[in-house]
Every structure is written in structure tokens, then in C-alpha cells.
């Protein structure tokens, strides 16, 4: 940690909600004077950072193509192998093996695939039809099961965040990790799906913490202090 400061790199490959992600991480770091948040398109800055946030917005094929075109793919893979990395929205989907969206290979960092919601003809509890994309607030449960007798997953990034808290979603596709141990958060929207995944030094969410008020900031704050 040069000069006693720790750098958090928000990866700019042209496909993320960069300003709001960076502002949320900066806000989460306000009580920690040794953290510097940088939005960067420099592979070397991503390699040199102590922590990395990988946002993603739009279509998976475009995100993967831009990550390659920008020259940042190798730097992101290096980060995923060596330091805490937080994937957001499509940044989460990119960590898996493959997406149905455009028949697109991912980074293969967590075994699994990304599938489209198939909710035609299904009705929500209020009688309305499910819409795709899911857009709005929904609950996230810390583990594969929830309800009476369920045991939440004690992942460090959930510290201080109540099980079943609401977070903000905008997506048409969702992750399906092959190993249940890699699912650390689930949400129900016509089907139960993995809304948070983790492996070793990787953590990722389908929802947008930067759009999720106090609980989203708490999640980013936990990431800034996480030492896997």
C-alpha cells in the first residue's frame, strides 16, 4: 500500500454505470481516509489497484467485446486471481462460463451460465403479469433457502445487512452457478435465481448496490474492508 493509501479501481471499458458506481464507492469510503477510488481504462492501473470493481450495463455480447477491445480483459483476469473483485450486474454475469444472450462466452471464473427469464403467462401475487426486464426493488436472501428455519449464508459482505433486504434490479437475464456453494444470495421473480455469487476473492451481484440506498452503500463499505 504505497504511501499508506489503498486504491480501488472501477474498470472503465465503456459499458458500465461508472459515475454512479464510483460515487457510491467514494461515499462508502468516506469514513476511511486511506482509500482512493479511481475510474480507469488503464490495464496497468487495474493491475496495480488493491481492489477492483467490474461494472457492466447493456448487452452481454457488447460488454465482452468491449472488454477485449479495450485491452482490459487480461488485467481483469489478473485482478480476479490476485485481489478482491466486485462484479455488478452484467459485470457479475461476465464472471460465469457462458450467457444465452448472444450465445456469448464469459470469463469462466465461476462455473455457470446466464439464462433469460422465461415468465410468459405467469402472474405475480397481485394478479399482474411478470414483466421482463425485472426493473425495481426486490428482496435478497442470504443463501439458497429462506423462510422459517432457513440459515442465512454468513458471507463477510453481508455483515450488518439484514437478510431479506431490498436492492434495486434492472435485468432480463440471471445467473445459474453450477455449484450451489457459489450462490450467496437469492431473489424471487417468477423463479428463484442467484442474485449474489461468490468464490474465494470474488463477489458479485445482479442488483445495483449504487442504486440501492443505505444497504447498497453498506455492501460497498464491507467490500472495502474485506480481506479474503
Short mmCIF file of C-alpha atoms in Angstrom, two decimals:
data_model
loop_
_atom_site.label_atom_id
_atom_site.label_comp_id
_atom_site.label_asym_id
_atom_site.label_seq_id
_atom_site.Cartn_x
_atom_site.Cartn_y
_atom_site.Cartn_z
CA UNK A 1 0.00 0.00 0.00
CA UNK A 2 2.08 2.89 -1.30
CA UNK A 3 2.06 5.92 0.96
CA UNK A 4 -0.40 4.21 3.25
CA UNK A 5 -3.20 4.54 0.66
CA UNK A 6 -5.19 1.77 -0.94
CA UNK A 7 -6.53 2.12 -4.47
CA UNK A 8 -9.91 0.83 -5.62
CA UNK A 9 -10.15 0.69 -9.42
CA UNK A 10 -13.55 0.95 -11.11
CA UNK A 11 -12.91 -0.61 -14.52
CA UNK A 12 -13.85 1.64 -17.45
CA UNK A 13 -14.23 -0.46 -20.59
CA UNK A 14 -17.05 1.71 -21.90
CA UNK A 15 -20.01 -0.39 -20.67
CA UNK A 16 -20.64 0.45 -17.02
CA UNK A 17 -22.67 2.88 -14.97
CA UNK A 18 -19.32 4.31 -13.98
CA UNK A 19 -20.15 7.64 -12.42
CA UNK A 20 -22.82 6.32 -10.05
CA UNK A 21 -20.73 3.26 -9.13
CA UNK A 22 -17.66 5.40 -8.42
CA UNK A 23 -19.65 7.96 -6.42
CA UNK A 24 -21.21 5.21 -4.30
CA UNK A 25 -17.83 3.61 -3.58
CA UNK A 26 -16.36 7.03 -2.75
CA UNK A 27 -19.29 7.68 -0.41
CA UNK A 28 -18.82 4.27 1.22
CA UNK A 29 -15.14 5.10 1.75
CA UNK A 30 -15.78 8.46 3.45
CA UNK A 31 -15.01 7.13 6.91
CA UNK A 32 -11.77 5.53 5.67
CA UNK A 33 -9.11 8.11 4.88
CA UNK A 34 -6.61 5.73 3.28
CA UNK A 35 -8.77 4.64 0.31
CA UNK A 36 -8.58 6.27 -3.13
CA UNK A 37 -11.19 5.42 -5.77
CA UNK A 38 -10.17 5.74 -9.44
CA UNK A 39 -12.21 5.20 -12.59
CA UNK A 40 -9.72 3.85 -15.07
CA UNK A 41 -9.32 2.41 -18.56
CA UNK A 42 -5.63 1.69 -17.91
CA UNK A 43 -4.75 -2.02 -17.66
CA UNK A 44 -1.74 -1.12 -15.52
CA UNK A 45 -3.86 0.82 -13.03
CA UNK A 46 -6.21 -2.15 -12.73
CA UNK A 47 -3.21 -4.44 -12.14
CA UNK A 48 -1.76 -2.06 -9.54
CA UNK A 49 -5.02 -1.49 -7.64
CA UNK A 50 -5.63 -3.19 -4.32
CA UNK A 51 -9.31 -3.82 -5.10
CA UNK A 52 -11.31 -3.83 -8.32
CA UNK A 53 -14.96 -3.13 -9.15
CA UNK A 54 -16.18 -4.51 -12.50
CA UNK A 55 -19.43 -2.83 -13.53
CA UNK A 56 -21.50 -3.80 -16.53
CA UNK A 57 -24.51 -2.37 -18.29
CA UNK A 58 -26.27 -3.26 -21.54
CA UNK A 59 -25.94 -6.47 -23.52
CA UNK A 60 -23.51 -9.23 -22.56
CA UNK A 61 -22.05 -9.61 -26.10
CA UNK A 62 -21.24 -5.90 -26.20
CA UNK A 63 -19.68 -5.97 -22.72
CA UNK A 64 -17.42 -8.90 -23.53
CA UNK A 65 -16.44 -7.38 -26.90
CA UNK A 66 -15.59 -4.02 -25.31
CA UNK A 67 -13.60 -5.65 -22.52
CA UNK A 68 -11.49 -7.34 -25.20
CA UNK A 69 -11.25 -4.26 -27.43
CA UNK A 70 -10.19 -2.03 -24.54
CA UNK A 71 -7.26 -4.30 -23.69
CA UNK A 72 -8.58 -4.73 -20.15
CA UNK A 73 -9.51 -8.41 -20.26
CA UNK A 74 -6.08 -9.67 -19.13
CA UNK A 75 -5.94 -7.06 -16.36
CA UNK A 76 -9.36 -8.10 -15.07
CA UNK A 77 -8.34 -11.76 -15.10
CA UNK A 78 -5.16 -10.83 -13.20
CA UNK A 79 -7.25 -8.93 -10.64
CA UNK A 80 -9.64 -11.86 -10.26
CA UNK A 81 -6.69 -14.13 -9.47
CA UNK A 82 -4.94 -11.84 -7.00
CA UNK A 83 -7.22 -9.38 -5.19
CA UNK A 84 -10.79 -8.68 -4.07
CA UNK A 85 -13.05 -8.10 -7.07
CA UNK A 86 -16.70 -6.98 -7.04
CA UNK A 87 -18.81 -7.57 -10.18
CA UNK A 88 -22.01 -5.57 -10.70
CA UNK A 89 -24.97 -6.50 -12.93
CA UNK A 90 -23.52 -7.63 -16.30
CA UNK A 91 -20.17 -7.48 -14.50
CA UNK A 92 -21.50 -10.39 -12.45
CA UNK A 93 -22.74 -12.32 -15.50
CA UNK A 94 -19.34 -11.92 -17.18
CA UNK A 95 -17.70 -13.95 -14.41
CA UNK A 96 -19.57 -17.10 -15.48
CA UNK A 97 -18.83 -19.50 -18.32
CA UNK A 98 -21.49 -18.62 -20.86
CA UNK A 99 -24.57 -16.47 -21.49
CA UNK A 100 -27.62 -17.25 -23.59
CA UNK A 101 -27.62 -13.59 -24.58
CA UNK A 102 -25.98 -13.67 -27.98
CA UNK A 103 -24.52 -17.13 -27.24
CA UNK A 104 -21.63 -15.36 -25.53
CA UNK A 105 -18.68 -16.95 -23.68
CA UNK A 106 -17.86 -15.34 -20.34
CA UNK A 107 -14.63 -15.14 -18.36
CA UNK A 108 -15.05 -18.61 -16.84
CA UNK A 109 -14.11 -17.52 -13.31
CA UNK A 110 -17.16 -19.11 -11.65
CA UNK A 111 -18.71 -22.19 -13.21
CA UNK A 112 -22.20 -21.48 -14.50
CA UNK A 113 -24.36 -20.00 -17.21
CA UNK A 114 -26.57 -16.97 -17.69
CA UNK A 115 -30.17 -17.59 -18.81
CA UNK A 116 -33.10 -15.39 -19.79
CA UNK A 117 -36.19 -15.09 -17.62
CA UNK A 118 -38.91 -17.35 -19.04
CA UNK A 119 -42.02 -15.97 -17.38
CA UNK A 120 -44.57 -15.94 -20.19
CA UNK A 121 -48.08 -16.45 -18.84
CA UNK A 122 -47.03 -16.31 -15.20
CA UNK A 123 -48.78 -13.93 -12.84
CA UNK A 124 -47.46 -12.10 -9.82
CA UNK A 125 -49.27 -12.43 -6.46
CA UNK A 126 -51.27 -9.28 -7.24
CA UNK A 127 -52.56 -10.80 -10.49
CA UNK A 128 -50.40 -8.73 -12.85
CA UNK A 129 -48.10 -10.36 -15.37
CA UNK A 130 -44.39 -10.59 -14.79
CA UNK A 131 -42.52 -8.14 -16.98
CA UNK A 132 -39.09 -8.69 -18.47
CA UNK A 133 -36.78 -6.99 -17.71
CA UNK A 134 -37.30 -7.08 -13.97
CA UNK A 135 -37.00 -3.42 -13.05
CA UNK A 136 -37.29 -2.19 -9.49
CA UNK A 137 -36.78 -3.19 -5.88
CA UNK A 138 -36.73 -6.81 -4.75
CA UNK A 139 -35.57 -8.75 -1.74
CA UNK A 140 -32.26 -10.57 -1.47
CA UNK A 141 -31.94 -13.54 0.86
CA UNK A 142 -28.54 -14.65 2.08
CA UNK A 143 -28.40 -18.20 0.80
CA UNK A 144 -30.18 -20.78 -1.32
CA UNK A 145 -33.13 -21.13 1.04
CA UNK A 146 -35.18 -18.64 3.00
CA UNK A 147 -38.17 -18.67 5.30
CA UNK A 148 -38.77 -20.39 8.65
CA UNK A 149 -35.78 -22.50 9.68
CA UNK A 150 -33.54 -21.31 6.84
CA UNK A 151 -29.95 -20.50 7.74
CA UNK A 152 -28.54 -17.37 6.04
CA UNK A 153 -25.13 -17.57 4.40
CA UNK A 154 -22.57 -15.85 6.61
CA UNK A 155 -20.56 -14.24 3.83
CA UNK A 156 -18.50 -11.32 5.21
CA UNK A 157 -20.02 -8.87 2.73
CA UNK A 158 -23.47 -9.36 4.27
CA UNK A 159 -22.24 -8.09 7.66
CA UNK A 160 -24.77 -5.66 9.12
CA UNK A 161 -27.20 -6.11 6.20
CA UNK A 162 -30.47 -7.79 7.29
CA UNK A 163 -31.46 -10.97 5.48
CA UNK A 164 -34.24 -10.15 3.02
CA UNK A 165 -33.19 -6.53 2.47
CA UNK A 166 -34.36 -4.77 -0.69
CA UNK A 167 -31.99 -3.93 -3.55
CA UNK A 168 -32.55 -2.40 -6.99
CA UNK A 169 -32.60 -4.59 -10.13
CA UNK A 170 -32.69 -3.97 -13.89
CA UNK A 171 -32.15 -7.18 -15.90
CA UNK A 172 -33.59 -9.71 -18.33
CA UNK A 173 -31.03 -12.47 -17.70
CA UNK A 174 -29.91 -14.13 -14.48
CA UNK A 175 -27.05 -16.31 -13.31
CA UNK A 176 -27.17 -20.05 -12.70
CA UNK A 177 -23.96 -21.17 -10.95
CA UNK A 178 -23.29 -24.89 -11.24
CA UNK A 179 -22.02 -25.24 -7.66
CA UNK A 180 -24.67 -24.23 -5.08
CA UNK A 181 -21.86 -23.13 -2.75
CA UNK A 182 -21.19 -20.21 -5.10
CA UNK A 183 -24.70 -18.78 -4.60
CA UNK A 184 -24.68 -16.44 -1.60
CA UNK A 185 -27.87 -14.50 -2.32
CA UNK A 186 -31.20 -15.41 -3.92
CA UNK A 187 -34.18 -13.44 -5.15
CA UNK A 188 -37.59 -14.50 -6.40
CA UNK A 189 -39.12 -13.08 -9.56
CA UNK A 190 -41.32 -15.78 -11.02
CA UNK A 191 -38.41 -18.12 -10.34
CA UNK A 192 -35.80 -18.26 -7.61
CA UNK A 193 -32.44 -17.12 -9.01
CA UNK A 194 -28.94 -16.31 -7.82
CA UNK A 195 -28.75 -12.57 -7.19
CA UNK A 196 -25.33 -12.72 -5.48
CA UNK A 197 -22.47 -15.11 -6.18
CA UNK A 198 -19.05 -15.55 -4.62
CA UNK A 199 -15.91 -17.65 -4.80
CA UNK A 200 -12.73 -17.01 -2.83
CA UNK A 201 -11.81 -13.34 -3.51
CA UNK A 202 -14.71 -12.77 -5.95
CA UNK A 203 -18.11 -11.34 -5.03
CA UNK A 204 -20.77 -10.17 -7.47
CA UNK A 205 -24.38 -9.04 -7.51
CA UNK A 206 -27.08 -8.96 -10.17
CA UNK A 207 -28.60 -5.92 -8.49
CA UNK A 208 -27.06 -2.45 -8.43
CA UNK A 209 -25.69 -1.57 -4.96
CA UNK A 210 -25.09 2.00 -6.16
CA UNK A 211 -28.85 2.38 -6.74
CA UNK A 212 -29.85 0.58 -3.53
CA UNK A 213 -29.64 3.33 -0.90
CA UNK A 214 -28.23 2.53 2.54
CA UNK A 215 -27.98 -1.25 2.11
CA UNK A 216 -26.07 -0.88 -1.15
CA UNK A 217 -23.61 1.52 0.47
CA UNK A 218 -23.19 -0.92 3.35
CA UNK A 219 -22.31 -3.66 0.85
CA UNK A 220 -19.68 -1.50 -0.84
CA UNK A 221 -18.33 -0.49 2.58
CA UNK A 222 -17.97 -4.14 3.54
CA UNK A 223 -16.12 -4.78 0.27
CA UNK A 224 -13.63 -2.02 1.06
CA UNK A 225 -12.70 -3.76 4.30
CA UNK A 226 -12.90 -7.35 3.03
CA UNK A 227 -9.70 -9.38 3.20
CA UNK A 228 -10.48 -12.84 1.75
#
